[in-house]
C-alpha cells in the first residue's frame, strides 16, 4: 500500500551530487513504488503524471548523473 505521507514529504527535485545508485536513493525507490501502483491502477492519467514525476526527479534530482540520455 502506498504511503501518501511519504510521497508528500519527499523532495523529488532536491539535487543529489554525482553518480547515484538508484537503489540508494529514497526518492528513486519511491518513484519505482509509485510506478507499480500506477500500473496496477491502469489509469492513463495517473501514468502520465508518474512519467512526469520520474522525469522531473531524474533531471532535477540527479542533475550530474548523465548515464542516461535525456
PDB file of N, CA and C in Angstrom:
ATOM      1  N   UNK A   1       0.839  -1.184   0.000  1.00  0.00           N
ATOM      2  CA  UNK A   1       0.000   0.000   0.000  1.00  0.00           C
ATOM      3  C   UNK A   1       0.883   1.247   0.000  1.00  0.00           C
ATOM      4  N   UNK A   2       0.527   2.191  -0.814  1.00  0.00           N
ATOM      5  CA  UNK A   2       1.306   3.407  -0.966  1.00  0.00           C
ATOM      6  C   UNK A   2       1.122   4.338   0.231  1.00  0.00           C
ATOM      7  N   UNK A   3       2.218   4.887   0.710  1.00  0.00           N
ATOM      8  CA  UNK A   3       2.196   5.828   1.825  1.00  0.00           C
ATOM      9  C   UNK A   3       2.181   7.249   1.255  1.00  0.00           C
ATOM     10  N   UNK A   4       0.995   7.859   1.178  1.00  0.00           N
ATOM     11  CA  UNK A   4       0.879   9.196   0.593  1.00  0.00           C
ATOM     12  C   UNK A   4       1.624  10.245   1.399  1.00  0.00           C
ATOM     13  N   UNK A   5       1.756  10.053   2.691  1.00  0.00           N
ATOM     14  CA  UNK A   5       2.520  10.991   3.509  1.00  0.00           C
ATOM     15  C   UNK A   5       3.984  11.001   3.068  1.00  0.00           C
ATOM     16  N   UNK A   6       4.517   9.839   2.742  1.00  0.00           N
ATOM     17  CA  UNK A   6       5.903   9.754   2.278  1.00  0.00           C
ATOM     18  C   UNK A   6       6.064  10.459   0.935  1.00  0.00           C
ATOM     19  N   UNK A   7       5.061  10.321   0.079  1.00  0.00           N
ATOM     20  CA  UNK A   7       5.111  10.986  -1.224  1.00  0.00           C
ATOM     21  C   UNK A   7       5.120  12.500  -1.025  1.00  0.00           C
ATOM     22  N   UNK A   8       4.254  12.991  -0.167  1.00  0.00           N
ATOM     23  CA  UNK A   8       4.174  14.436   0.081  1.00  0.00           C
ATOM     24  C   UNK A   8       5.446  14.971   0.747  1.00  0.00           C
ATOM     25  N   UNK A   9       6.079  14.158   1.545  1.00  0.00           N
ATOM     26  CA  UNK A   9       7.261  14.607   2.288  1.00  0.00           C
ATOM     27  C   UNK A   9       8.550  14.499   1.479  1.00  0.00           C
ATOM     28  N   UNK A  10       8.526  13.777   0.380  1.00  0.00           N
ATOM     29  CA  UNK A  10       9.738  13.564  -0.407  1.00  0.00           C
ATOM     30  C   UNK A  10       9.975  14.731  -1.356  1.00  0.00           C
ATOM     31  N   UNK A  11      11.194  15.241  -1.347  1.00  0.00           N
ATOM     32  CA  UNK A  11      11.568  16.299  -2.274  1.00  0.00           C
ATOM     33  C   UNK A  11      12.219  15.635  -3.488  1.00  0.00           C
ATOM     34  N   UNK A  12      11.431  15.456  -4.529  1.00  0.00           N
ATOM     35  CA  UNK A  12      11.922  14.789  -5.735  1.00  0.00           C
ATOM     36  C   UNK A  12      12.875  15.665  -6.537  1.00  0.00           C
ATOM     37  N   UNK A  13      12.892  16.967  -6.248  1.00  0.00           N
ATOM     38  CA  UNK A  13      13.734  17.886  -7.013  1.00  0.00           C
ATOM     39  C   UNK A  13      15.040  18.247  -6.309  1.00  0.00           C
ATOM     40  N   UNK A  14      15.244  17.777  -5.088  1.00  0.00           N
ATOM     41  CA  UNK A  14      16.484  18.079  -4.354  1.00  0.00           C
ATOM     42  C   UNK A  14      17.662  17.408  -5.061  1.00  0.00           C
ATOM     43  N   UNK A  15      18.664  18.183  -5.493  1.00  0.00           N
ATOM     44  CA  UNK A  15      19.800  17.594  -6.208  1.00  0.00           C
ATOM     45  C   UNK A  15      20.635  16.672  -5.325  1.00  0.00           C
ATOM     46  N   UNK A  16      20.941  15.515  -5.871  1.00  0.00           N
ATOM     47  CA  UNK A  16      21.870  14.576  -5.237  1.00  0.00           C
ATOM     48  C   UNK A  16      23.151  14.612  -6.064  1.00  0.00           C
ATOM     49  N   UNK A  17      24.307  14.887  -5.479  1.00  0.00           N
ATOM     50  CA  UNK A  17      25.536  15.062  -6.264  1.00  0.00           C
ATOM     51  C   UNK A  17      26.095  13.762  -6.830  1.00  0.00           C
ATOM     52  N   UNK A  18      26.746  13.884  -7.970  1.00  0.00           N
ATOM     53  CA  UNK A  18      27.478  12.779  -8.579  1.00  0.00           C
ATOM     54  C   UNK A  18      26.604  11.675  -9.120  1.00  0.00           C
ATOM     55  N   UNK A  19      27.255  10.539  -9.404  1.00  0.00           N
ATOM     56  CA  UNK A  19      26.549   9.362  -9.888  1.00  0.00           C
ATOM     57  C   UNK A  19      25.826   8.717  -8.722  1.00  0.00           C
ATOM     58  N   UNK A  20      24.554   8.455  -8.891  1.00  0.00           N
ATOM     59  CA  UNK A  20      23.733   7.932  -7.809  1.00  0.00           C
ATOM     60  C   UNK A  20      23.239   6.547  -8.167  1.00  0.00           C
ATOM     61  N   UNK A  21      23.444   5.612  -7.292  1.00  0.00           N
ATOM     62  CA  UNK A  21      22.861   4.285  -7.449  1.00  0.00           C
ATOM     63  C   UNK A  21      21.378   4.405  -7.120  1.00  0.00           C
ATOM     64  N   UNK A  22      20.493   4.136  -8.092  1.00  0.00           N
ATOM     65  CA  UNK A  22      19.060   4.272  -7.811  1.00  0.00           C
ATOM     66  C   UNK A  22      18.592   3.465  -6.599  1.00  0.00           C
ATOM     67  N   UNK A  23      19.279   2.382  -6.297  1.00  0.00           N
ATOM     68  CA  UNK A  23      18.895   1.577  -5.132  1.00  0.00           C
ATOM     69  C   UNK A  23      19.218   2.293  -3.817  1.00  0.00           C
ATOM     70  N   UNK A  24      20.088   3.313  -3.867  1.00  0.00           N
ATOM     71  CA  UNK A  24      20.476   4.029  -2.651  1.00  0.00           C
ATOM     72  C   UNK A  24      19.739   5.359  -2.497  1.00  0.00           C
ATOM     73  N   UNK A  25      18.889   5.707  -3.442  1.00  0.00           N
ATOM     74  CA  UNK A  25      18.173   6.985  -3.409  1.00  0.00           C
ATOM     75  C   UNK A  25      16.728   6.743  -2.978  1.00  0.00           C
ATOM     76  N   UNK A  26      16.328   7.290  -1.832  1.00  0.00           N
ATOM     77  CA  UNK A  26      14.956   7.077  -1.361  1.00  0.00           C
ATOM     78  C   UNK A  26      13.902   7.596  -2.337  1.00  0.00           C
ATOM     79  N   UNK A  27      14.197   8.713  -3.008  1.00  0.00           N
ATOM     80  CA  UNK A  27      13.222   9.250  -3.967  1.00  0.00           C
ATOM     81  C   UNK A  27      13.083   8.317  -5.169  1.00  0.00           C
ATOM     82  N   UNK A  28      14.194   7.742  -5.639  1.00  0.00           N
ATOM     83  CA  UNK A  28      14.122   6.773  -6.748  1.00  0.00           C
ATOM     84  C   UNK A  28      13.285   5.558  -6.330  1.00  0.00           C
ATOM     85  N   UNK A  29      13.495   5.100  -5.109  1.00  0.00           N
ATOM     86  CA  UNK A  29      12.725   3.954  -4.619  1.00  0.00           C
ATOM     87  C   UNK A  29      11.237   4.283  -4.584  1.00  0.00           C
ATOM     88  N   UNK A  30      10.911   5.507  -4.189  1.00  0.00           N
ATOM     89  CA  UNK A  30       9.512   5.907  -4.136  1.00  0.00           C
ATOM     90  C   UNK A  30       8.933   6.045  -5.540  1.00  0.00           C
ATOM     91  N   UNK A  31       9.712   6.562  -6.474  1.00  0.00           N
ATOM     92  CA  UNK A  31       9.256   6.644  -7.872  1.00  0.00           C
ATOM     93  C   UNK A  31       8.955   5.240  -8.392  1.00  0.00           C
ATOM     94  N   UNK A  32       9.820   4.296  -8.076  1.00  0.00           N
ATOM     95  CA  UNK A  32       9.610   2.908  -8.509  1.00  0.00           C
ATOM     96  C   UNK A  32       8.333   2.327  -7.889  1.00  0.00           C
ATOM     97  N   UNK A  33       8.122   2.559  -6.611  1.00  0.00           N
ATOM     98  CA  UNK A  33       6.913   2.074  -5.935  1.00  0.00           C
ATOM     99  C   UNK A  33       5.666   2.703  -6.539  1.00  0.00           C
ATOM    100  N   UNK A  34       5.737   4.006  -6.795  1.00  0.00           N
ATOM    101  CA  UNK A  34       4.607   4.695  -7.419  1.00  0.00           C
ATOM    102  C   UNK A  34       4.309   4.117  -8.800  1.00  0.00           C
ATOM    103  N   UNK A  35       5.349   3.791  -9.548  1.00  0.00           N
ATOM    104  CA  UNK A  35       5.163   3.204 -10.874  1.00  0.00           C
ATOM    105  C   UNK A  35       4.392   1.896 -10.810  1.00  0.00           C
ATOM    106  N   UNK A  36       4.717   1.075  -9.832  1.00  0.00           N
ATOM    107  CA  UNK A  36       3.996  -0.202  -9.681  1.00  0.00           C
ATOM    108  C   UNK A  36       2.540   0.047  -9.312  1.00  0.00           C
ATOM    109  N   UNK A  37       2.298   1.009  -8.430  1.00  0.00           N
ATOM    110  CA  UNK A  37       0.926   1.345  -8.030  1.00  0.00           C
ATOM    111  C   UNK A  37       0.125   1.877  -9.225  1.00  0.00           C
ATOM    112  N   UNK A  38       0.756   2.730 -10.027  1.00  0.00           N
ATOM    113  CA  UNK A  38       0.091   3.304 -11.199  1.00  0.00           C
ATOM    114  C   UNK A  38      -0.216   2.208 -12.209  1.00  0.00           C
ATOM    115  N   UNK A  39       0.719   1.300 -12.415  1.00  0.00           N
ATOM    116  CA  UNK A  39       0.488   0.194 -13.348  1.00  0.00           C
ATOM    117  C   UNK A  39      -0.677  -0.668 -12.888  1.00  0.00           C
ATOM    118  N   UNK A  40      -0.742  -0.936 -11.599  1.00  0.00           N
ATOM    119  CA  UNK A  40      -1.848  -1.734 -11.057  1.00  0.00           C
ATOM    120  C   UNK A  40      -3.187  -1.025 -11.219  1.00  0.00           C
ATOM    121  N   UNK A  41      -3.168   0.318 -11.117  1.00  0.00           N
ATOM    122  CA  UNK A  41      -4.406   1.093 -11.226  1.00  0.00           C
ATOM    123  C   UNK A  41      -4.927   1.121 -12.659  1.00  0.00           C
ATOM    124  N   UNK A  42      -4.032   1.035 -13.631  1.00  0.00           N
ATOM    125  CA  UNK A  42      -4.447   1.045 -15.026  1.00  0.00           C
ATOM    126  C   UNK A  42      -5.065   2.360 -15.482  1.00  0.00           C
ATOM    127  N   UNK A  43      -4.713   3.454 -14.834  1.00  0.00           N
ATOM    128  CA  UNK A  43      -5.273   4.768 -15.161  1.00  0.00           C
ATOM    129  C   UNK A  43      -4.277   5.544 -16.023  1.00  0.00           C
ATOM    130  N   UNK A  44      -4.616   5.830 -17.288  1.00  0.00           N
ATOM    131  CA  UNK A  44      -3.678   6.537 -18.174  1.00  0.00           C
ATOM    132  C   UNK A  44      -3.297   7.930 -17.674  1.00  0.00           C
ATOM    133  N   UNK A  45      -4.208   8.633 -17.019  1.00  0.00           N
ATOM    134  CA  UNK A  45      -3.888   9.963 -16.499  1.00  0.00           C
ATOM    135  C   UNK A  45      -2.864   9.882 -15.371  1.00  0.00           C
ATOM    136  N   UNK A  46      -3.005   8.878 -14.513  1.00  0.00           N
ATOM    137  CA  UNK A  46      -2.005   8.671 -13.459  1.00  0.00           C
ATOM    138  C   UNK A  46      -0.658   8.300 -14.068  1.00  0.00           C
ATOM    139  N   UNK A  47      -0.690   7.521 -15.134  1.00  0.00           N
ATOM    140  CA  UNK A  47       0.551   7.118 -15.797  1.00  0.00           C
ATOM    141  C   UNK A  47       1.298   8.333 -16.335  1.00  0.00           C
ATOM    142  N   UNK A  48       0.577   9.277 -16.926  1.00  0.00           N
ATOM    143  CA  UNK A  48       1.207  10.497 -17.432  1.00  0.00           C
ATOM    144  C   UNK A  48       1.828  11.282 -16.284  1.00  0.00           C
ATOM    145  N   UNK A  49       1.113  11.399 -15.182  1.00  0.00           N
ATOM    146  CA  UNK A  49       1.638  12.119 -14.019  1.00  0.00           C
ATOM    147  C   UNK A  49       2.877  11.425 -13.463  1.00  0.00           C
ATOM    148  N   UNK A  50       2.870  10.094 -13.460  1.00  0.00           N
ATOM    149  CA  UNK A  50       4.021   9.355 -12.959  1.00  0.00           C
ATOM    150  C   UNK A  50       5.242   9.570 -13.845  1.00  0.00           C
ATOM    151  N   UNK A  51       5.043   9.522 -15.161  1.00  0.00           N
ATOM    152  CA  UNK A  51       6.156   9.748 -16.092  1.00  0.00           C
ATOM    153  C   UNK A  51       6.739  11.141 -15.883  1.00  0.00           C
ATOM    154  N   UNK A  52       5.871  12.133 -15.692  1.00  0.00           N
ATOM    155  CA  UNK A  52       6.346  13.495 -15.449  1.00  0.00           C
ATOM    156  C   UNK A  52       7.146  13.574 -14.143  1.00  0.00           C
ATOM    157  N   UNK A  53       6.677  12.919 -13.098  1.00  0.00           N
ATOM    158  CA  UNK A  53       7.392  12.915 -11.820  1.00  0.00           C
ATOM    159  C   UNK A  53       8.741  12.217 -11.951  1.00  0.00           C
ATOM    160  N   UNK A  54       8.759  11.069 -12.606  1.00  0.00           N
ATOM    161  CA  UNK A  54      10.009  10.324 -12.775  1.00  0.00           C
ATOM    162  C   UNK A  54      11.017  11.143 -13.579  1.00  0.00           C
ATOM    163  N   UNK A  55      10.552  11.810 -14.626  1.00  0.00           N
ATOM    164  CA  UNK A  55      11.429  12.647 -15.443  1.00  0.00           C
ATOM    165  C   UNK A  55      11.948  13.836 -14.651  1.00  0.00           C
ATOM    166  N   UNK A  56      11.062  14.480 -13.889  1.00  0.00           N
ATOM    167  CA  UNK A  56      11.447  15.602 -13.043  1.00  0.00           C
ATOM    168  C   UNK A  56      12.517  15.178 -12.042  1.00  0.00           C
ATOM    169  N   UNK A  57      12.320  14.031 -11.420  1.00  0.00           N
ATOM    170  CA  UNK A  57      13.307  13.560 -10.444  1.00  0.00           C
ATOM    171  C   UNK A  57      14.643  13.263 -11.124  1.00  0.00           C
ATOM    172  N   UNK A  58      14.606  12.645 -12.294  1.00  0.00           N
ATOM    173  CA  UNK A  58      15.857  12.339 -12.992  1.00  0.00           C
ATOM    174  C   UNK A  58      16.608  13.614 -13.364  1.00  0.00           C
ATOM    175  N   UNK A  59      15.882  14.600 -13.875  1.00  0.00           N
ATOM    176  CA  UNK A  59      16.523  15.844 -14.322  1.00  0.00           C
ATOM    177  C   UNK A  59      16.999  16.716 -13.163  1.00  0.00           C
ATOM    178  N   UNK A  60      16.143  16.921 -12.180  1.00  0.00           N
ATOM    179  CA  UNK A  60      16.476  17.833 -11.096  1.00  0.00           C
ATOM    180  C   UNK A  60      17.092  17.126  -9.888  1.00  0.00           C
ATOM    181  N   UNK A  61      16.690  15.908  -9.650  1.00  0.00           N
ATOM    182  CA  UNK A  61      17.201  15.166  -8.511  1.00  0.00           C
ATOM    183  C   UNK A  61      18.588  14.590  -8.724  1.00  0.00           C
ATOM    184  N   UNK A  62      18.923  14.355  -9.994  1.00  0.00           N
ATOM    185  CA  UNK A  62      20.233  13.783 -10.333  1.00  0.00           C
ATOM    186  C   UNK A  62      20.845  14.552 -11.502  1.00  0.00           C
ATOM    187  N   UNK A  63      21.050  15.864 -11.342  1.00  0.00           N
ATOM    188  CA  UNK A  63      21.496  16.693 -12.478  1.00  0.00           C
ATOM    189  C   UNK A  63      22.893  16.365 -12.994  1.00  0.00           C
ATOM    190  N   UNK A  64      23.739  15.780 -12.165  1.00  0.00           N
ATOM    191  CA  UNK A  64      25.112  15.494 -12.593  1.00  0.00           C
ATOM    192  C   UNK A  64      25.284  14.051 -13.064  1.00  0.00           C
ATOM    193  N   UNK A  65      24.244  13.276 -13.002  1.00  0.00           N
ATOM    194  CA  UNK A  65      24.304  11.877 -13.437  1.00  0.00           C
ATOM    195  C   UNK A  65      23.819  11.797 -14.864  1.00  0.00           C
ATOM    196  N   UNK A  66      24.742  11.687 -15.801  1.00  0.00           N
ATOM    197  CA  UNK A  66      24.410  11.683 -17.221  1.00  0.00           C
ATOM    198  C   UNK A  66      24.597  10.318 -17.869  1.00  0.00           C
ATOM    199  N   UNK A  67      24.356   9.260 -17.092  1.00  0.00           N
ATOM    200  CA  UNK A  67      24.482   7.917 -17.656  1.00  0.00           C
ATOM    201  C   UNK A  67      23.373   7.607 -18.646  1.00  0.00           C
ATOM    202  N   UNK A  68      22.237   8.290 -18.498  1.00  0.00           N
ATOM    203  CA  UNK A  68      21.108   8.067 -19.400  1.00  0.00           C
ATOM    204  C   UNK A  68      20.927   9.283 -20.302  1.00  0.00           C
ATOM    205  N   UNK A  69      20.604   9.033 -21.554  1.00  0.00           N
ATOM    206  CA  UNK A  69      20.238  10.123 -22.448  1.00  0.00           C
ATOM    207  C   UNK A  69      18.887  10.676 -22.021  1.00  0.00           C
ATOM    208  N   UNK A  70      18.804  11.965 -21.920  1.00  0.00           N
ATOM    209  CA  UNK A  70      17.523  12.554 -21.507  1.00  0.00           C
ATOM    210  C   UNK A  70      16.993  13.436 -22.572  1.00  0.00           C
TER     211      UNK A  70
END
